[in-house]
Short mmCIF file of C-alpha atoms in Angstrom, two decimals:
data_model
loop_
_atom_site.label_atom_id
_atom_site.label_comp_id
_atom_site.label_asym_id
_atom_site.label_seq_id
_atom_site.Cartn_x
_atom_site.Cartn_y
_atom_site.Cartn_z
CA MET A 1 145.36 90.12 120.19
CA THR A 2 142.67 88.02 122.00
CA GLN A 3 141.40 88.12 125.45
CA ASP A 4 144.29 87.60 128.09
CA ILE A 5 142.06 86.75 131.08
CA ALA A 6 139.85 84.13 131.53
CA PRO A 7 136.48 85.43 133.32
CA ALA A 8 134.26 83.27 135.29
CA HIS A 9 130.87 83.01 133.68
CA ARG A 10 128.41 85.00 135.57
CA ASP A 11 124.68 85.14 134.39
CA ARG A 12 123.34 88.52 135.36
CA THR A 13 119.67 87.34 134.78
CA ASP A 14 120.18 84.70 137.73
CA ALA A 15 122.23 87.04 139.89
CA PRO A 16 120.77 87.68 143.52
CA GLY A 17 118.16 90.37 143.13
CA ALA A 18 118.73 90.61 139.37
CA THR A 19 115.67 92.24 137.69
CA ARG A 20 115.10 93.89 134.39
CA TRP A 21 117.34 91.37 132.39
CA TRP A 22 116.50 92.85 129.22
CA ARG A 23 118.26 96.05 129.47
CA ASP A 24 121.65 94.54 128.98
CA ALA A 25 121.01 91.24 127.62
CA VAL A 26 122.62 89.62 124.40
CA ILE A 27 119.94 87.91 122.38
CA TYR A 28 120.71 85.42 119.62
CA GLN A 29 118.32 85.53 116.63
CA VAL A 30 117.54 82.00 115.33
CA TYR A 31 116.17 81.69 111.81
CA VAL A 32 114.75 78.47 112.63
CA ARG A 33 114.57 77.33 108.86
CA SER A 34 118.30 77.90 108.57
CA PHE A 35 119.80 76.89 111.99
CA ALA A 36 119.78 73.09 112.35
CA ASP A 37 118.05 70.39 110.75
CA SER A 38 117.33 67.22 112.87
CA ASP A 39 115.38 65.04 110.52
CA GLY A 40 117.11 65.26 107.12
CA ASP A 41 114.40 67.22 105.15
CA GLY A 42 117.06 70.14 104.58
CA ILE A 43 114.86 72.34 106.74
CA GLY A 44 115.86 73.44 110.11
CA ASP A 45 113.43 72.72 112.78
CA LEU A 46 112.75 72.96 116.72
CA ARG A 47 114.40 69.82 117.55
CA GLY A 48 117.32 71.13 115.53
CA VAL A 49 117.37 74.26 117.82
CA ARG A 50 116.97 72.39 121.07
CA ASP A 51 119.93 70.16 120.35
CA ARG A 52 122.18 72.93 119.57
CA LEU A 53 121.08 75.15 122.44
CA PRO A 54 124.27 74.19 124.37
CA TYR A 55 126.31 75.89 121.74
CA LEU A 56 124.48 79.02 122.43
CA ALA A 57 124.84 78.76 126.14
CA ARG A 58 128.72 78.23 125.59
CA LEU A 59 128.78 81.44 123.19
CA GLY A 60 127.48 83.32 126.20
CA VAL A 61 124.26 84.93 125.02
CA ASP A 62 121.18 85.46 127.38
CA ALA A 63 118.24 84.75 125.31
CA VAL A 64 117.20 83.21 122.09
CA TRP A 65 114.80 84.88 119.54
CA LEU A 66 112.99 82.16 117.39
CA THR A 67 111.54 83.37 114.10
CA PRO A 68 108.16 82.09 113.27
CA PHE A 69 107.30 78.38 113.56
CA TYR A 70 103.53 78.47 113.38
CA ALA A 71 101.39 76.66 111.07
CA SER A 72 101.92 78.70 107.73
CA PRO A 73 101.77 78.03 103.81
CA GLN A 74 105.28 79.43 103.99
CA ALA A 75 104.57 82.23 101.32
CA ASP A 76 106.91 84.60 103.29
CA GLY A 77 109.15 82.39 105.40
CA GLY A 78 106.47 81.64 107.96
CA TYR A 79 105.61 85.44 108.27
CA ASP A 80 102.07 84.44 106.91
CA VAL A 81 100.55 82.60 109.76
CA ALA A 82 97.46 80.48 109.36
CA ASP A 83 97.22 79.09 112.87
CA TYR A 84 98.99 81.14 115.66
CA ARG A 85 98.57 78.22 118.23
CA ALA A 86 100.06 75.58 116.27
CA VAL A 87 103.60 74.60 115.13
CA ASP A 88 104.01 73.80 111.56
CA PRO A 89 104.86 70.26 110.71
CA LEU A 90 107.97 71.31 108.91
CA PHE A 91 109.36 72.49 112.23
CA GLY A 92 107.85 69.87 114.76
CA ASP A 93 105.03 70.13 117.07
CA LEU A 94 103.73 71.75 120.21
CA ASP A 95 105.50 69.15 122.23
CA ASP A 96 108.89 69.98 120.44
CA ALA A 97 108.35 73.81 121.29
CA ALA A 98 107.54 72.83 124.94
CA GLU A 99 110.78 70.89 125.24
CA LEU A 100 112.76 73.45 123.71
CA LEU A 101 111.63 75.84 126.24
CA ARG A 102 112.28 73.43 129.19
CA GLU A 103 116.03 72.86 127.83
CA ALA A 104 116.74 76.52 127.16
CA HIS A 105 115.64 77.36 130.85
CA ARG A 106 117.58 74.52 132.00
CA LEU A 107 120.59 76.07 130.42
CA GLY A 108 119.81 79.42 131.78
CA LEU A 109 118.81 81.02 128.47
CA ARG A 110 115.36 82.89 127.86
CA VAL A 111 113.19 82.45 124.85
CA ILE A 112 111.62 85.03 122.79
CA VAL A 113 109.10 84.03 119.94
CA ASP A 114 107.82 86.03 117.04
CA ILE A 115 104.38 87.25 116.91
CA VAL A 116 102.78 88.46 113.56
CA PRO A 117 100.06 90.94 114.29
CA ASN A 118 99.85 93.13 111.23
CA HIS A 119 98.60 90.32 108.86
CA THR A 120 97.67 86.74 108.81
CA SER A 121 98.00 84.17 106.04
CA ASP A 122 95.51 84.18 103.22
CA GLN A 123 94.82 80.55 104.46
CA HIS A 124 94.00 81.77 107.93
CA PRO A 125 90.22 80.48 108.69
CA TRP A 126 89.26 84.32 109.14
CA PHE A 127 90.43 85.06 105.70
CA ARG A 128 89.09 82.17 103.95
CA ALA A 129 85.70 82.91 105.31
CA ALA A 130 85.97 86.64 104.24
CA LEU A 131 86.64 85.52 100.59
CA ALA A 132 83.89 83.28 100.64
CA GLY A 133 81.34 86.04 101.09
CA GLU A 134 80.67 89.20 102.55
CA GLY A 135 80.11 88.15 105.98
CA PRO A 136 81.56 89.61 109.40
CA GLU A 137 84.85 88.30 108.66
CA ARG A 138 85.47 91.00 106.08
CA GLU A 139 85.45 93.41 108.82
CA LEU A 140 88.46 91.80 110.43
CA TYR A 141 90.70 92.81 107.27
CA HIS A 142 90.61 95.91 105.09
CA PHE A 143 88.25 95.31 102.22
CA ARG A 144 87.23 98.38 100.19
CA PRO A 145 85.60 99.02 96.72
CA GLY A 146 87.94 100.15 93.91
CA ARG A 147 88.11 103.35 92.07
CA GLY A 148 87.40 104.04 88.38
CA THR A 149 84.12 103.56 86.72
CA GLY A 150 83.86 99.81 87.32
CA GLY A 151 85.85 99.76 90.55
CA GLU A 152 88.87 98.38 88.43
CA LEU A 153 91.38 100.37 90.16
CA PRO A 154 92.90 100.03 93.72
CA PRO A 155 91.21 102.07 96.49
CA ASN A 156 94.43 104.26 96.71
CA ASP A 157 97.97 104.37 95.56
CA TRP A 158 99.75 102.45 98.37
CA GLU A 159 102.39 100.07 97.34
CA SER A 160 103.53 96.89 98.79
CA VAL A 161 106.82 96.54 100.70
CA PHE A 162 107.44 93.70 98.30
CA GLY A 163 106.75 95.74 95.21
CA GLY A 164 103.39 96.46 93.44
CA PRO A 165 100.13 97.76 94.39
CA ALA A 166 99.24 97.10 98.03
CA TRP A 167 95.78 95.81 97.07
CA THR A 168 94.52 92.56 95.38
CA ARG A 169 91.05 92.44 93.96
CA THR A 170 88.83 89.51 94.95
CA ARG A 171 86.48 87.62 92.35
CA ASP A 172 83.49 89.70 93.58
CA GLY A 173 85.15 92.87 92.72
CA ALA A 174 86.57 94.15 96.24
CA TRP A 175 90.02 95.03 97.11
CA TYR A 176 91.84 93.84 100.36
CA LEU A 177 94.88 95.41 101.67
CA HIS A 178 98.44 93.63 102.00
CA LEU A 179 101.40 95.77 102.74
CA PHE A 180 103.40 92.90 102.02
CA ALA A 181 102.53 89.85 99.80
CA PRO A 182 99.22 89.33 98.52
CA GLU A 183 99.19 86.14 100.61
CA GLN A 184 99.44 88.40 103.71
CA PRO A 185 96.14 90.41 104.22
CA ASP A 186 96.57 93.09 106.73
CA LEU A 187 94.20 92.87 109.81
CA ASN A 188 91.80 95.58 111.03
CA TRP A 189 92.90 96.29 114.45
CA GLU A 190 90.01 98.78 114.95
CA HIS A 191 87.93 95.71 115.14
CA PRO A 192 87.57 94.35 118.87
CA ASP A 193 87.76 90.60 117.77
CA VAL A 194 91.26 91.13 116.33
CA ARG A 195 92.31 92.66 119.62
CA ALA A 196 90.49 89.86 121.73
CA GLU A 197 92.18 87.22 119.50
CA PHE A 198 95.76 88.40 119.82
CA ASP A 199 95.28 88.68 123.75
CA SER A 200 94.61 85.07 123.66
CA VAL A 201 97.34 84.24 121.57
CA LEU A 202 99.83 85.86 123.49
CA ARG A 203 98.53 84.20 126.66
CA PHE A 204 98.68 80.92 125.07
CA TRP A 205 102.46 81.14 124.44
CA LEU A 206 103.17 82.91 127.79
CA ASP A 207 101.49 80.08 129.70
CA LEU A 208 103.55 77.75 127.95
CA GLY A 209 106.58 79.45 129.08
CA VAL A 210 108.06 81.84 126.59
CA ASP A 211 109.88 84.95 128.00
CA GLY A 212 108.61 87.58 125.59
CA PHE A 213 107.65 88.38 121.94
CA ARG A 214 109.40 89.96 119.07
CA ILE A 215 106.59 91.95 117.48
CA ASP A 216 106.82 91.88 113.69
CA VAL A 217 106.03 95.24 111.97
CA ALA A 218 105.03 96.71 115.42
CA HIS A 219 104.67 100.05 113.45
CA GLY A 220 102.05 98.66 111.08
CA MET A 221 98.77 97.80 112.80
CA VAL A 222 97.00 101.15 112.51
CA LYS A 223 96.40 103.00 109.34
CA ALA A 224 95.70 106.79 108.70
CA ALA A 225 92.01 107.57 108.94
CA GLY A 226 90.78 107.59 105.48
CA MET A 227 93.74 105.75 103.90
CA PRO A 228 94.61 108.82 101.99
CA ASP A 229 97.00 108.73 98.70
CA ILE A 230 100.54 109.13 98.95
CA GLY A 231 101.24 110.73 95.75
CA ARG A 232 104.67 109.21 94.97
CA ARG A 233 106.36 105.87 94.19
CA GLU A 234 109.16 104.15 95.96
CA GLN A 235 106.87 104.47 99.15
CA ALA A 236 108.23 102.07 101.49
CA ARG A 237 111.57 100.26 101.75
CA MET A 238 112.62 97.27 103.84
CA ILE A 239 113.99 98.52 107.29
CA GLY A 240 112.97 102.01 105.99
CA ASP A 241 112.44 105.40 107.78
CA GLN A 242 109.62 107.21 105.48
CA VAL A 243 106.97 109.05 106.80
CA LEU A 244 103.83 107.01 105.63
CA PRO A 245 100.17 106.94 106.48
CA PHE A 246 100.24 103.16 106.87
CA PHE A 247 103.33 102.96 109.12
CA ASP A 248 104.05 104.55 112.55
CA GLN A 249 100.78 105.87 113.29
CA ASP A 250 100.11 107.16 116.79
CA GLY A 251 97.32 104.76 117.39
CA VAL A 252 99.82 101.68 117.61
CA HIS A 253 100.82 102.93 120.92
CA GLU A 254 97.72 102.42 122.50
CA ILE A 255 97.82 98.74 121.53
CA HIS A 256 101.34 98.35 122.91
CA ARG A 257 100.42 99.68 126.27
CA TRP A 258 97.55 97.18 126.19
CA TRP A 259 100.04 94.31 125.60
CA ARG A 260 102.75 95.82 128.16
CA ALA A 261 100.08 95.40 130.93
CA LEU A 262 99.23 91.84 129.86
CA LEU A 263 103.19 91.10 129.98
CA ASP A 264 103.31 92.71 133.36
CA SER A 265 100.42 90.20 134.57
CA TYR A 266 102.77 87.37 134.38
CA ASP A 267 105.78 86.53 136.64
CA GLY A 268 109.16 86.42 135.33
CA ASP A 269 109.79 89.89 133.76
CA ARG A 270 108.33 88.89 130.12
CA ILE A 271 109.20 91.45 127.78
CA GLY A 272 107.86 92.85 124.28
CA VAL A 273 110.39 93.88 121.39
CA ALA A 274 109.45 96.16 118.78
CA GLU A 275 110.33 95.68 115.13
CA ALA A 276 109.51 99.15 114.23
CA TRP A 277 110.47 101.33 111.30
CA ALA A 278 110.45 104.84 112.58
CA PRO A 279 111.54 108.04 110.85
CA THR A 280 113.66 109.27 113.53
CA PRO A 281 115.21 108.12 116.81
CA GLU A 282 112.54 110.32 118.71
CA ARG A 283 109.77 108.53 117.00
CA LEU A 284 111.46 104.97 117.81
CA ALA A 285 111.88 106.02 121.37
CA LEU A 286 107.95 106.07 121.77
CA TYR A 287 107.75 102.37 121.56
CA VAL A 288 109.82 102.18 124.69
CA ARG A 289 108.35 104.51 127.03
CA PRO A 290 107.96 102.93 130.49
CA ASP A 291 104.35 101.81 129.88
CA GLU A 292 105.17 100.49 126.41
CA LEU A 293 107.44 97.82 125.11
CA HIS A 294 110.90 97.20 126.60
CA GLN A 295 113.07 97.06 123.51
CA ALA A 296 112.90 98.38 120.12
CA PHE A 297 115.51 97.37 117.38
CA ASN A 298 117.84 100.27 116.46
CA PHE A 299 117.80 100.16 112.49
CA GLN A 300 119.42 103.57 112.33
CA PHE A 301 122.61 101.79 113.74
CA LEU A 302 122.15 98.92 111.37
CA ASN A 303 122.01 101.22 108.53
CA CYS A 304 124.99 103.41 109.33
CA PRO A 305 127.82 103.34 107.04
CA TRP A 306 131.44 102.60 107.84
CA ASP A 307 132.39 106.12 108.97
CA ALA A 308 133.44 107.54 112.45
CA ALA A 309 131.38 110.65 112.35
CA ALA A 310 128.32 108.95 111.07
CA MET A 311 128.55 106.17 113.82
CA ARG A 312 128.99 108.81 116.51
CA GLU A 313 126.07 110.92 115.28
CA VAL A 314 123.83 107.69 115.44
CA ILE A 315 125.18 106.61 118.98
CA ASP A 316 124.46 110.11 120.36
CA ASP A 317 121.11 110.55 118.87
CA SER A 318 120.17 107.06 119.76
CA LEU A 319 121.06 107.34 123.42
CA ARG A 320 119.76 110.50 123.56
CA ALA A 321 116.32 109.46 122.45
CA THR A 322 116.09 106.29 124.53
CA THR A 323 117.48 107.92 127.68
CA SER A 324 114.66 110.77 127.34
CA VAL A 325 112.20 107.68 128.15
CA GLY A 326 114.46 105.78 130.53
CA ALA A 327 114.76 103.04 128.30
CA PRO A 328 117.93 101.02 127.01
CA THR A 329 119.20 101.39 123.34
CA THR A 330 118.96 97.97 121.36
CA TRP A 331 121.70 97.54 119.14
CA VAL A 332 121.82 95.44 115.92
CA LEU A 333 124.01 94.81 113.16
CA SER A 334 122.46 92.11 110.96
CA ASN A 335 118.99 90.05 110.76
CA HIS A 336 116.89 88.06 108.37
CA ASP A 337 115.93 90.90 106.41
CA VAL A 338 119.16 92.53 105.47
CA VAL A 339 122.32 91.95 103.69
CA ARG A 340 124.85 90.51 106.36
CA HIS A 341 127.07 93.27 107.52
CA VAL A 342 130.30 91.53 106.54
CA THR A 343 129.28 92.27 102.77
CA ARG A 344 127.79 95.55 103.66
CA TYR A 345 130.97 96.85 104.91
CA GLY A 346 132.78 95.93 101.74
CA GLY A 347 132.99 91.98 101.67
CA GLY A 348 136.29 89.97 101.64
CA ASP A 349 138.90 90.62 104.08
CA THR A 350 137.87 94.27 104.51
CA GLY A 351 134.47 93.31 105.07
CA LEU A 352 135.34 91.05 107.67
CA ARG A 353 137.94 93.22 109.48
CA ARG A 354 135.24 96.02 109.59
CA ALA A 355 132.47 93.49 110.74
CA ARG A 356 134.48 92.23 113.66
CA ALA A 357 135.50 95.71 114.74
CA ALA A 358 131.86 96.80 114.45
CA ALA A 359 130.85 93.91 116.70
CA LEU A 360 133.27 94.99 119.35
CA LEU A 361 131.86 98.61 119.10
CA MET A 362 128.28 97.47 119.44
CA LEU A 363 129.13 95.04 122.34
CA ALA A 364 130.69 97.82 124.24
CA LEU A 365 127.83 100.35 123.91
CA PRO A 366 125.31 100.84 126.70
CA GLY A 367 122.22 98.84 126.26
CA SER A 368 121.18 95.50 124.82
CA THR A 369 122.41 93.71 121.68
CA TYR A 370 120.93 91.37 119.39
CA LEU A 371 123.10 88.85 117.33
CA TYR A 372 121.88 87.39 114.03
CA GLN A 373 122.71 83.64 113.74
CA GLY A 374 126.04 83.09 111.82
CA GLU A 375 127.62 86.73 112.31
CA GLU A 376 129.62 84.92 115.06
CA LEU A 377 131.30 83.01 112.47
CA GLY A 378 131.79 85.99 110.19
CA LEU A 379 129.48 84.59 107.46
CA PRO A 380 129.19 86.89 104.46
CA GLU A 381 126.07 87.40 102.18
CA VAL A 382 125.67 84.37 99.53
CA VAL A 383 125.04 86.78 96.59
CA ASP A 384 125.12 84.07 93.82
CA LEU A 385 122.17 81.97 94.55
CA PRO A 386 120.63 80.59 91.45
CA ASP A 387 117.34 82.19 90.56
CA GLU A 388 115.52 78.60 90.75
CA VAL A 389 116.26 78.18 94.62
CA ARG A 390 115.12 81.63 95.73
CA ARG A 391 112.28 81.75 98.04
CA ASP A 392 112.17 85.55 98.82
CA PRO A 393 108.43 86.77 97.76
CA ALA A 394 110.06 90.15 96.79
CA PHE A 395 112.32 88.38 94.16
CA PHE A 396 109.36 87.41 92.46
CA ARG A 397 107.69 90.88 92.17
CA GLY A 398 109.26 93.02 89.53
CA ALA A 399 109.38 96.38 91.70
CA GLY A 400 110.33 94.70 94.82
CA GLN A 401 113.35 94.91 97.19
CA ASP A 402 115.54 92.70 94.59
CA GLY A 403 114.95 89.49 96.42
CA THR A 404 118.15 89.99 98.61
CA ARG A 405 116.86 88.18 101.87
CA ASP A 406 117.48 84.80 100.59
CA GLY A 407 121.31 85.57 100.70
CA CYS A 408 121.39 86.03 104.52
CA ARG A 409 119.13 82.97 105.16
CA VAL A 410 121.35 80.25 103.82
CA PRO A 411 121.84 77.56 106.63
CA LEU A 412 124.51 77.48 109.08
CA PRO A 413 127.95 75.65 108.67
CA TRP A 414 128.52 73.51 111.81
CA SER A 415 131.33 71.12 110.56
CA GLY A 416 132.84 68.97 107.89
CA GLY A 417 134.48 69.40 104.56
CA SER A 418 131.33 69.45 102.35
CA ALA A 419 127.95 70.64 102.37
CA PRO A 420 125.56 70.70 104.28
CA TYR A 421 128.36 71.19 106.78
CA GLY A 422 126.70 69.28 109.64
CA PHE A 423 123.30 71.33 109.31
CA GLY A 424 121.62 68.03 109.12
CA PRO A 425 121.61 64.41 107.97
CA GLY A 426 120.22 65.49 104.53
CA GLY A 427 120.95 68.58 102.34
CA SER A 428 119.96 72.14 102.76
CA TRP A 429 117.02 74.03 101.61
CA LEU A 430 119.41 76.83 100.08
CA PRO A 431 122.87 75.78 98.78
CA GLN A 432 125.84 76.71 100.83
CA PRO A 433 129.17 78.05 99.44
CA GLU A 434 132.09 75.62 99.53
CA SER A 435 134.25 78.24 101.17
CA TRP A 436 131.97 77.88 104.27
CA LYS A 437 133.92 74.74 105.39
CA GLU A 438 136.47 77.11 106.65
CA LEU A 439 133.82 79.07 108.39
CA SER A 440 132.28 76.17 110.40
CA VAL A 441 131.92 76.27 114.20
CA THR A 442 134.05 73.16 114.25
CA ALA A 443 136.69 75.01 112.05
CA GLN A 444 136.83 78.16 114.10
CA SER A 445 136.42 76.55 117.63
CA GLY A 446 139.75 76.77 119.77
CA ASP A 447 141.45 79.08 117.03
CA PRO A 448 142.26 82.39 118.97
CA ARG A 449 142.30 84.35 115.69
CA SER A 450 138.94 83.23 114.52
CA THR A 451 135.58 85.41 114.47
CA LEU A 452 133.79 82.68 116.77
CA GLU A 453 136.39 82.76 119.38
CA LEU A 454 136.34 86.70 119.38
CA TYR A 455 132.84 86.56 120.12
CA ARG A 456 132.95 84.09 122.81
CA SER A 457 135.61 86.37 124.36
CA ALA A 458 133.79 89.50 124.05
CA LEU A 459 130.66 88.09 125.53
CA ALA A 460 132.56 86.60 128.42
CA LEU A 461 134.12 89.92 129.30
CA ARG A 462 130.85 91.92 128.85
CA ARG A 463 129.69 89.53 131.82
CA GLU A 464 133.01 90.03 133.89
CA LEU A 465 133.55 93.74 133.33
CA PRO A 466 131.30 95.95 135.49
CA GLY A 467 131.23 98.74 133.33
CA LEU A 468 129.59 96.93 130.23
CA GLY A 469 125.93 96.44 129.66
CA ASP A 470 123.44 98.92 130.96
CA GLY A 471 124.55 102.29 132.02
CA THR A 472 126.48 105.48 130.57
CA MET A 473 129.40 106.33 128.34
CA GLU A 474 131.62 109.20 127.79
CA TRP A 475 133.26 110.01 124.44
CA LEU A 476 137.09 110.70 124.67
CA PRO A 477 139.36 112.61 122.49
CA ALA A 478 140.42 110.91 119.50
CA PRO A 479 142.15 111.62 116.00
CA GLU A 480 139.71 112.02 113.04
CA GLY A 481 138.55 108.67 112.01
CA VAL A 482 138.81 107.26 115.54
CA LEU A 483 136.13 106.66 118.11
CA ALA A 484 137.10 106.33 121.94
CA PHE A 485 134.66 106.33 124.83
CA ALA A 486 134.97 105.41 128.40
CA ARG A 487 132.67 103.56 130.67
CA GLU A 488 133.26 102.41 134.29
CA GLY A 489 136.77 100.94 134.30
CA PHE A 490 136.69 100.25 130.68
CA VAL A 491 137.58 102.20 127.41
CA CYS A 492 136.80 101.26 123.80
CA THR A 493 138.94 102.31 120.78
CA LEU A 494 137.77 102.09 117.19
CA ASN A 495 139.80 102.78 114.15
CA THR A 496 137.77 103.13 111.14
CA LEU A 497 140.69 104.37 108.92
CA ALA A 498 142.39 102.26 106.29
CA ALA A 499 145.73 103.10 107.83
CA GLU A 500 147.20 102.92 111.23
CA ALA A 501 146.09 105.56 113.91
CA GLU A 502 148.08 106.60 117.01
CA VAL A 503 146.16 106.95 120.15
CA PRO A 504 146.89 107.27 124.02
CA VAL A 505 147.34 103.87 126.01
CA PRO A 506 144.42 104.26 128.33
CA GLY A 507 144.89 101.05 130.27
CA ARG A 508 145.46 97.35 129.65
CA PRO A 509 144.31 95.81 126.40
CA VAL A 510 142.15 92.88 126.95
CA LEU A 511 140.48 92.26 123.67
CA SER A 512 141.23 93.36 120.18
CA THR A 513 140.31 92.45 116.60
CA GLY A 514 143.89 93.06 115.29
CA PRO A 515 147.31 92.92 116.77
CA VAL A 516 148.07 95.67 119.34
CA GLU A 517 151.41 95.87 121.31
CA CYS A 518 151.90 98.56 123.82
CA ALA A 519 155.33 100.05 124.54
CA GLY A 520 155.08 103.45 126.02
CA PRO A 521 152.30 106.05 126.31
CA THR A 522 150.88 105.66 122.92
CA VAL A 523 150.01 102.85 120.51
CA ARG A 524 149.40 102.47 116.85
CA VAL A 525 146.06 100.70 116.52
CA PRO A 526 145.86 98.91 112.96
CA ALA A 527 143.43 99.83 110.29
CA GLU A 528 139.85 99.15 110.88
CA THR A 529 140.45 97.58 114.34
CA CYS A 530 138.56 97.91 117.71
CA VAL A 531 140.43 97.29 121.11
CA TRP A 532 138.79 97.13 124.51
CA TRP A 533 141.04 98.31 127.47
CA ALA A 534 140.54 97.61 131.27
CA VAL A 535 141.26 100.78 133.11
#
C-alpha cells in the first residue's frame, strides 16, 4: 500500500515563526566522491552535487550534509585534511562551494559540512614542519619518546581504529600519535594555537554561508592525562562503544561549549552535529546539553539488531537520555562508515523488506533523522569489490576493520541500463553492480511500489501530519514481535516477525511497506512490514 493522500509540501524551516529547525529535520548525507560527477573523471564533485539538488528538494529533505571536500591527499577519503580553507581540485574550487550554497538555499535546503578537528593530514603545513625538526610545531601534535632501551617501542599500547599501533616512529626516533591512519596525526587540543586555528576555520565557512558542521570524531580530541596503557587488544572498533582513555573524555565538552557559543553568534540557527562514539546513551546525551551541540548521531539505534524487544529498549533508552537534557534524538540507519542496512538486515528480499520497514519506523520516531545517500533507493552493500579497486585504508592494515567501508561508498545509479548509470559522463571510481540498473532513480521514479517513492511519500507525510517530527510518543499494547506507538493523530505499527501478525485497526492506513487491507476491527499486517495510520 502506498500513500493515499497527497499532502501539500510544507517547509517547516520557513514557516512563520519557525525556529530550531534541527529538532525535527530530515538531513541527507552526501558522500561527495560518490554522489554525482560533473566532469567525467569518475569522481563525484561539488558541481555534480549542485546539479542534483533539485532531486533532494523533491525527495523532501530539509538539509544536506556534505562529507569533506577540502584539499587532501585522500589517504582516507578526504578525512585527512591538508588545508581546511581550500577545496580539493578533485571536487572543484571555492566558487563551486559558494554556488552550491546559494543554489541549496534557493531551493530551501540547508547545508552542513564536515569539520575534522581530531587530526590533520600528514601533508598539513603544521605537520610537515613538525617532521622537519623539533620546533614549536611538534607541540601542536602528540610527539612522545618511545619505550625500551633505545626508544624502539611505542609510547603506550594504544591501537589505531584502522588496525595496528596508534603510533608511528619518525626518522629522528620520536613517535607521533594517530588514532586512525599514519597519514592522520592527532592534534594536541591542549595547545591554544590549535583552538584558535579551528575557531578561524569555522568562521571562514560560516561567513561563506554554511548552516552548520558535522564534527568528525567529536569524542576524540582530548586524551586521558598521562596517556595510560589499556592492557588489552581489540581496543577500538568503528562506531564502537568501548570505554577508552582516548575517546569520550570529559574535556571534549569544554571545546563543544566554546563552539556552541561561536555558532550562536551567527544569525540563522547554525548547528553543530556530533559524531560521537559513546559507551551509553547517557554519555551520548552529554554532547547535546543546552550549551553544547545541537545533535548527536544515535549509533545505538544503528547497531540495533532486527528484533522488536531490542529496538524498543534502544528507543526507550535513547529518548530518556536526550529528554533529560532537553535535546532531540537523532536517528540514523546507515552512513559512509558502516555496511548498508539492507545488507545488515539479511540482504536480498528479506533485507530490503526489513530496511523499508525500519525506515518508516525511524521517520515516525520523535526527533531528527539522517538518511545516507542511496538508502532511499534500497541499495545493498557491494560485497564483491575486487581487491585492486579498494581504497579504505583499513583494508590495507592486517588487523584493521576488514576494509568494509568501500562497499557502502559505490557511486549512485541515476539512470540508464549500463554503468556508470548516469553518475557522470565518464566511469566511476568504484565499479557498480549490473543489478543496480533496476535500482536507479529513473527506474524507480513513478513506481508506487519502489523504495524511492516510499521515501518520497513518507517525507511528504512527515511534513503534513502534525504528530510527526519533534515531540513525544506513547507505546501501545501489541503482540510479541510487534511494536506499536502513538503520536498526536498518528499510530505506527511495525511487525518484525517472519509471519503475519494480527493487530487492532487504530485508524486509516496512509502508508505501508507491504499490502494492508482493513475489513473489520483487526488487520493482519504482513511479515516484516511497517504501517502508518492517521487517527
